[in-house]
Amino acid sequence: MMLSGVPKIFKARPGPHSPFEKAMTILGALPMFFFPVYWLVRDPLLLGAYCVSWALFFLTARRYECVRCLNFECPMNRVPAGVKEEFEKGDRLSGNFELSGKGIRESYSDRCSSLRVRHEFRDFLYWNFVTLVFLFSAGLAIGISSTGWLLAYIFIVFFHFDILEQRFFCTHCPYFVRGEKSLRCMMNWGWPKHFRPRPYPPGKFDLVITTLGFIIVILFPLPWLLKVPFLLGAYSISILLFLLTIWRYECIRCIYFGCPFNRVSVDVRKEFEKRKKFEKGKAS
Ligand code: SF4
Ligand code: SF4
């Protein structure tokens, strides 16, 4: 994943890492982090961007890759003990696991149960940290020139996410029904619900309004960002990272099948819907 295409200089050494190897890895990594700090401290904005980039890198790797990585020796590895044991016992040969470039992949029926049926508070913390990076870049660029326009931008952002998106997109989302009076999903946690749930896919009109709202939120700060190229770069890269990360890691396991970005396969969707109906029938 990190060194794809780099020629191998050393032979493979399967088995646990020795204390010497661990110490050398840490000693090699530390200068890489700290070497540029001498120059970065002269520019607080660059230093902040540098720290935020590393924080995003580690949080994303820990959250999405370390939970399915085959390097069980790595101190960051978070594959559950039971899965490790089963893998090491050789269950992959019986078809319960599939090895691929992406790590451990679960079999067909397990993939269905690995859909995210609920989000946790830590999901909300992670996604709001990613969102704040580009909102902060935009807010800073506007705020440098005008407090009035900054207030207008804050109003537009709140109006879009709290009213427009909630009414036209979120009310159709299966995660919307969780929590009685307030939202409990990876993007909104504790925000009051202003509308009743609409448990069917969003229509074209809903999607058009949501998309228009997004386009306005994204394009509104551009005139100010163009005056500060560094913030424009940070804004563009953080939006790109947001979209790529959500598309790569969340849209493949999200149960909002009505969302145009959803990438759960048709077979898995059908099996999930069948199970849901069966569980509803059992409960009633
Ligand atoms: S996951 Fe659903 S409820 Fe949460 S923000 Fe997205 S659309 Fe809204
Ligand atoms: S499919 Fe992707 S973009 Fe759509 S609601 Fe789910 S996670 Fe968000």
Short mmCIF file of C-alpha atoms and ligand atoms in Angstrom, two decimals:
data_model
loop_
_atom_site.label_atom_id
_atom_site.label_comp_id
_atom_site.label_asym_id
_atom_site.label_seq_id
_atom_site.Cartn_x
_atom_site.Cartn_y
_atom_site.Cartn_z
CA MET A 1 0.00 0.00 0.00
CA MET A 2 2.79 2.49 0.88
CA LEU A 3 5.74 1.25 -1.17
CA SER A 4 4.07 -0.24 -4.20
CA GLY A 5 6.58 -0.49 -7.10
CA VAL A 6 9.68 0.25 -4.94
CA PRO A 7 12.42 -2.34 -5.67
CA LYS A 8 13.12 -4.80 -2.82
CA ILE A 9 16.66 -4.48 -1.45
CA PHE A 10 16.34 -7.05 1.33
CA LYS A 11 15.01 -10.59 1.54
CA ALA A 12 11.74 -11.29 3.38
CA ARG A 13 12.09 -12.12 7.09
CA PRO A 14 8.83 -13.72 8.22
CA GLY A 15 8.32 -13.88 11.98
CA PRO A 16 8.27 -11.43 14.88
CA HIS A 17 10.31 -8.21 14.79
CA SER A 18 13.39 -8.21 17.00
CA PRO A 19 13.78 -5.39 19.58
CA PHE A 20 16.67 -4.05 17.44
CA GLU A 21 14.41 -3.85 14.34
CA LYS A 22 11.72 -2.07 16.37
CA ALA A 23 14.22 0.44 17.78
CA MET A 24 15.71 1.13 14.33
CA THR A 25 12.23 1.68 12.83
CA ILE A 26 11.35 4.25 15.51
CA LEU A 27 14.76 5.96 15.33
CA GLY A 28 14.44 6.18 11.54
CA ALA A 29 10.92 7.64 11.68
CA LEU A 30 11.57 10.32 14.32
CA PRO A 31 13.98 12.47 12.24
CA MET A 32 11.55 12.27 9.32
CA PHE A 33 8.86 13.95 11.50
CA PHE A 34 11.06 16.41 13.34
CA PHE A 35 13.65 17.43 10.72
CA PRO A 36 11.44 20.06 8.98
CA VAL A 37 10.17 21.53 12.29
CA TYR A 38 13.24 23.82 12.52
CA TRP A 39 12.01 25.70 9.40
CA LEU A 40 8.28 25.21 10.03
CA VAL A 41 8.26 27.06 13.39
CA ARG A 42 8.99 30.28 11.47
CA ASP A 43 5.56 30.03 9.80
CA PRO A 44 2.76 29.01 12.22
CA LEU A 45 0.33 28.40 9.35
CA LEU A 46 2.69 25.91 7.66
CA LEU A 47 3.48 24.27 11.01
CA GLY A 48 -0.26 23.88 11.72
CA ALA A 49 -0.87 22.38 8.25
CA TYR A 50 2.07 19.98 8.77
CA CYS A 51 0.74 18.76 12.15
CA VAL A 52 -2.85 18.43 10.85
CA SER A 53 -1.63 16.42 7.82
CA TRP A 54 0.23 13.93 10.04
CA ALA A 55 -2.75 13.70 12.40
CA LEU A 56 -5.05 12.96 9.43
CA PHE A 57 -2.59 10.40 8.07
CA PHE A 58 -2.34 8.46 11.34
CA LEU A 59 -6.03 8.66 12.19
CA THR A 60 -7.05 7.46 8.71
CA ALA A 61 -4.50 4.60 8.64
CA ARG A 62 -5.45 3.51 12.16
CA ARG A 63 -9.17 3.66 11.46
CA TYR A 64 -9.34 2.00 8.06
CA GLU A 65 -6.15 0.04 7.32
CA CYS A 66 -4.73 -1.14 10.68
CA VAL A 67 -7.99 -3.03 11.32
CA ARG A 68 -7.43 -5.28 8.29
CA CYS A 69 -3.66 -5.41 7.94
CA LEU A 70 -1.81 -8.73 7.92
CA ASN A 71 1.25 -7.32 9.67
CA PHE A 72 0.12 -8.51 13.11
CA GLU A 73 3.52 -7.60 14.55
CA CYS A 74 3.07 -3.89 13.90
CA PRO A 75 2.28 -2.01 17.16
CA MET A 76 -0.50 -0.11 15.33
CA ASN A 77 -2.25 -3.34 14.19
CA ARG A 78 -5.89 -3.47 15.37
CA VAL A 79 -7.12 -6.74 13.83
CA PRO A 80 -9.25 -8.40 16.56
CA ALA A 81 -7.48 -11.25 18.39
CA GLY A 82 -10.11 -13.82 17.28
CA VAL A 83 -9.66 -12.92 13.60
CA LYS A 84 -5.86 -13.13 13.91
CA GLU A 85 -6.09 -16.56 15.51
CA GLU A 86 -8.51 -17.86 12.91
CA PHE A 87 -6.31 -16.50 10.13
CA GLU A 88 -3.17 -18.00 11.59
CA LYS A 89 -4.86 -21.37 12.06
CA GLY A 90 -5.13 -21.47 8.28
CA ASP A 91 -8.87 -20.92 7.95
CA ARG A 92 -8.13 -18.92 4.84
CA LEU A 93 -7.66 -22.25 3.10
CA SER A 94 -11.18 -23.26 4.00
CA GLY A 95 -12.59 -20.14 2.32
CA ASN A 96 -13.50 -18.10 5.39
CA PHE A 97 -10.86 -15.52 4.48
CA GLU A 98 -9.67 -14.20 1.22
CA LEU A 99 -6.21 -12.69 0.92
CA SER A 100 -5.86 -9.81 -1.44
CA GLY A 101 -3.77 -6.71 -1.87
CA LYS A 102 -6.30 -5.04 0.41
CA GLY A 103 -5.62 -7.39 3.33
CA ILE A 104 -8.22 -9.57 4.98
CA ARG A 105 -11.47 -9.62 3.13
CA GLU A 106 -14.48 -11.36 4.55
CA SER A 107 -16.50 -13.93 2.65
CA TYR A 108 -19.73 -12.98 0.86
CA SER A 109 -22.22 -13.49 3.70
CA ASP A 110 -19.89 -11.82 6.23
CA ARG A 111 -19.56 -8.81 3.96
CA CYS A 112 -23.29 -8.26 4.35
CA SER A 113 -23.02 -8.29 8.14
CA SER A 114 -20.00 -5.96 7.97
CA LEU A 115 -22.17 -3.12 6.62
CA ARG A 116 -22.23 -0.23 9.09
CA VAL A 117 -25.73 -0.33 10.57
CA ARG A 118 -24.88 2.29 13.18
CA HIS A 119 -22.22 4.92 13.72
CA GLU A 120 -20.30 5.59 16.90
CA PHE A 121 -19.33 8.91 18.49
CA ARG A 122 -15.69 8.37 17.44
CA ASP A 123 -16.86 8.16 13.78
CA PHE A 124 -18.42 11.59 14.26
CA LEU A 125 -15.20 12.96 15.81
CA TYR A 126 -13.07 11.68 12.92
CA TRP A 127 -15.36 12.98 10.14
CA ASN A 128 -15.87 16.34 11.76
CA PHE A 129 -12.11 16.75 12.15
CA VAL A 130 -11.73 16.12 8.38
CA THR A 131 -14.61 18.52 7.59
CA LEU A 132 -13.22 21.23 9.88
CA VAL A 133 -9.90 21.24 7.97
CA PHE A 134 -11.47 22.64 4.82
CA LEU A 135 -14.10 24.77 6.59
CA PHE A 136 -11.30 26.34 8.66
CA SER A 137 -9.17 27.08 5.55
CA ALA A 138 -12.16 28.76 3.88
CA GLY A 139 -13.21 30.63 7.05
CA LEU A 140 -9.67 31.92 7.60
CA ALA A 141 -9.35 33.18 4.01
CA ILE A 142 -12.68 35.04 4.28
CA GLY A 143 -12.05 36.28 7.83
CA ILE A 144 -8.71 37.87 6.83
CA SER A 145 -10.63 40.22 4.49
CA SER A 146 -14.05 40.68 6.05
CA THR A 147 -15.84 39.69 9.27
CA GLY A 148 -19.23 40.39 7.68
CA TRP A 149 -18.66 37.90 4.86
CA LEU A 150 -17.28 35.37 7.35
CA LEU A 151 -20.58 35.57 9.27
CA ALA A 152 -22.47 35.15 5.97
CA TYR A 153 -20.36 32.05 5.18
CA ILE A 154 -21.03 30.54 8.64
CA PHE A 155 -24.75 31.16 8.11
CA ILE A 156 -24.67 29.46 4.65
CA VAL A 157 -22.81 26.42 6.04
CA PHE A 158 -25.30 26.01 8.91
CA PHE A 159 -28.30 26.62 6.67
CA HIS A 160 -27.09 23.99 4.21
CA PHE A 161 -26.16 21.23 6.67
CA ASP A 162 -28.83 21.88 9.30
CA ILE A 163 -31.83 22.71 7.11
CA LEU A 164 -31.41 21.90 3.39
CA GLU A 165 -29.37 18.71 3.67
CA GLN A 166 -31.32 17.46 6.67
CA ARG A 167 -34.68 17.99 4.94
CA PHE A 168 -33.85 16.78 1.43
CA PHE A 169 -31.15 14.13 1.99
CA CYS A 170 -30.89 13.00 5.62
CA THR A 171 -34.62 12.34 6.15
CA HIS A 172 -34.33 9.50 3.57
CA CYS A 173 -31.27 8.01 5.24
CA PRO A 174 -31.56 4.86 7.43
CA TYR A 175 -29.15 6.40 9.99
CA PHE A 176 -31.59 9.31 10.46
CA VAL A 177 -34.05 7.23 12.48
CA ARG A 178 -31.46 6.51 15.18
CA GLY A 179 -31.81 8.78 18.22
CA GLU A 180 -35.21 10.18 19.19
CA LYS A 181 -34.92 13.92 18.92
CA SER A 182 -31.37 14.37 17.71
CA LEU A 183 -29.16 12.84 15.02
CA ARG A 184 -26.69 10.06 15.82
CA CYS A 185 -24.59 9.58 12.71
CA MET A 186 -20.97 10.01 11.67
CA MET A 187 -21.57 13.52 10.32
CA ASN A 188 -24.08 14.85 12.85
CA TRP A 189 -24.16 13.87 16.50
CA GLY A 190 -26.57 15.57 18.84
CA TRP A 191 -27.98 17.97 16.25
CA PRO A 192 -31.75 18.39 16.67
CA LYS A 193 -33.98 16.74 14.07
CA HIS A 194 -36.26 19.31 12.48
CA PHE A 195 -38.06 16.96 10.09
CA ARG A 196 -39.81 13.59 10.14
CA PRO A 197 -38.05 10.57 8.57
CA ARG A 198 -38.95 9.63 4.98
CA PRO A 199 -38.02 5.94 4.75
CA TYR A 200 -37.74 5.70 0.96
CA PRO A 201 -35.01 6.74 -1.50
CA PRO A 202 -34.60 10.46 -2.22
CA GLY A 203 -36.20 11.70 -5.44
CA LYS A 204 -34.51 13.70 -8.20
CA PHE A 205 -35.73 16.98 -6.68
CA ASP A 206 -34.20 16.09 -3.28
CA LEU A 207 -30.87 15.27 -4.92
CA VAL A 208 -30.87 18.44 -7.05
CA ILE A 209 -31.50 20.68 -4.01
CA THR A 210 -28.82 18.88 -1.95
CA THR A 211 -26.29 19.11 -4.80
CA LEU A 212 -27.00 22.81 -5.38
CA GLY A 213 -26.54 23.49 -1.66
CA PHE A 214 -23.19 21.66 -1.71
CA ILE A 215 -21.99 23.52 -4.78
CA ILE A 216 -22.79 26.88 -3.13
CA VAL A 217 -21.02 25.87 0.12
CA ILE A 218 -17.94 24.73 -1.84
CA LEU A 219 -17.73 27.64 -4.32
CA PHE A 220 -18.73 30.52 -2.01
CA PRO A 221 -15.26 31.03 -0.41
CA LEU A 222 -13.35 30.86 -3.74
CA PRO A 223 -13.00 34.66 -4.35
CA TRP A 224 -11.25 35.02 -0.96
CA LEU A 225 -9.25 31.80 -1.28
CA LEU A 226 -7.83 32.94 -4.63
CA LYS A 227 -6.13 35.81 -2.78
CA VAL A 228 -4.32 33.36 -0.43
CA PRO A 229 -2.82 30.55 -2.58
CA PHE A 230 -1.65 28.54 0.44
CA LEU A 231 -5.18 28.40 1.89
CA LEU A 232 -6.60 27.63 -1.57
CA GLY A 233 -4.21 24.64 -1.78
CA ALA A 234 -5.12 23.45 1.73
CA TYR A 235 -8.85 23.86 0.93
CA SER A 236 -8.67 21.95 -2.38
CA ILE A 237 -6.52 19.11 -1.02
CA SER A 238 -8.66 18.66 2.09
CA ILE A 239 -11.88 18.49 0.03
CA LEU A 240 -10.25 15.95 -2.28
CA LEU A 241 -9.08 13.89 0.71
CA PHE A 242 -12.54 14.05 2.26
CA LEU A 243 -14.21 12.80 -0.94
CA LEU A 244 -11.64 10.07 -1.68
CA THR A 245 -11.66 8.76 1.90
CA ILE A 246 -15.44 8.63 2.20
CA TRP A 247 -15.76 7.04 -1.28
CA ARG A 248 -13.04 4.46 -0.63
CA TYR A 249 -13.89 3.43 2.92
CA GLU A 250 -17.46 4.44 3.80
CA CYS A 251 -19.57 4.28 0.63
CA ILE A 252 -18.70 0.56 0.27
CA ARG A 253 -20.31 -0.29 3.63
CA CYS A 254 -23.00 2.38 4.00
CA ILE A 255 -26.64 1.28 4.31
CA TYR A 256 -28.00 4.45 2.67
CA PHE A 257 -28.57 2.67 -0.65
CA GLY A 258 -30.52 5.64 -2.05
CA CYS A 259 -27.39 7.82 -2.03
CA PRO A 260 -25.92 8.17 -5.55
CA PHE A 261 -22.40 7.54 -4.17
CA ASN A 262 -23.30 4.21 -2.54
CA ARG A 263 -20.97 1.42 -3.72
CA VAL A 264 -22.45 -1.60 -1.92
CA SER A 265 -22.96 -4.36 -4.52
CA VAL A 266 -26.51 -5.22 -5.62
CA ASP A 267 -26.24 -8.76 -4.18
CA VAL A 268 -25.18 -7.53 -0.75
CA ARG A 269 -27.95 -4.88 -0.76
CA LYS A 270 -30.55 -7.55 -1.59
CA GLU A 271 -29.30 -9.87 1.12
CA PHE A 272 -29.30 -7.01 3.64
CA GLU A 273 -32.87 -5.98 2.74
CA LYS A 274 -33.99 -9.64 2.97
CA ARG A 275 -32.45 -9.98 6.44
CA LYS A 276 -34.04 -6.69 7.54
CA LYS A 277 -37.49 -7.84 6.42
CA PHE A 278 -36.96 -11.21 8.14
CA GLU A 279 -35.91 -9.52 11.41
CA LYS A 280 -38.88 -7.11 11.22
CA GLY A 281 -41.25 -10.05 10.63
CA LYS A 282 -39.78 -11.89 13.64
CA ALA A 283 -40.19 -8.80 15.85
CA SER A 284 -43.83 -8.13 14.85
S1 SF4 B 1 -25.29 9.74 7.16
FE1 SF4 B 1 -27.40 10.19 6.76
S2 SF4 B 1 -28.17 11.30 8.51
FE2 SF4 B 1 -25.95 11.38 8.55
S3 SF4 B 1 -25.42 13.26 7.49
FE3 SF4 B 1 -25.32 11.64 6.02
S4 SF4 B 1 -27.30 11.65 5.13
FE4 SF4 B 1 -27.46 12.78 7.00
S1 SF4 B 2 -23.05 6.29 0.35
FE1 SF4 B 2 -21.20 7.45 0.92
S2 SF4 B 2 -21.69 9.60 0.52
FE2 SF4 B 2 -23.60 8.45 0.54
S3 SF4 B 2 -24.45 8.69 2.63
FE3 SF4 B 2 -23.25 6.78 2.55
S4 SF4 B 2 -21.18 7.31 3.18
FE4 SF4 B 2 -22.25 9.24 2.66
#
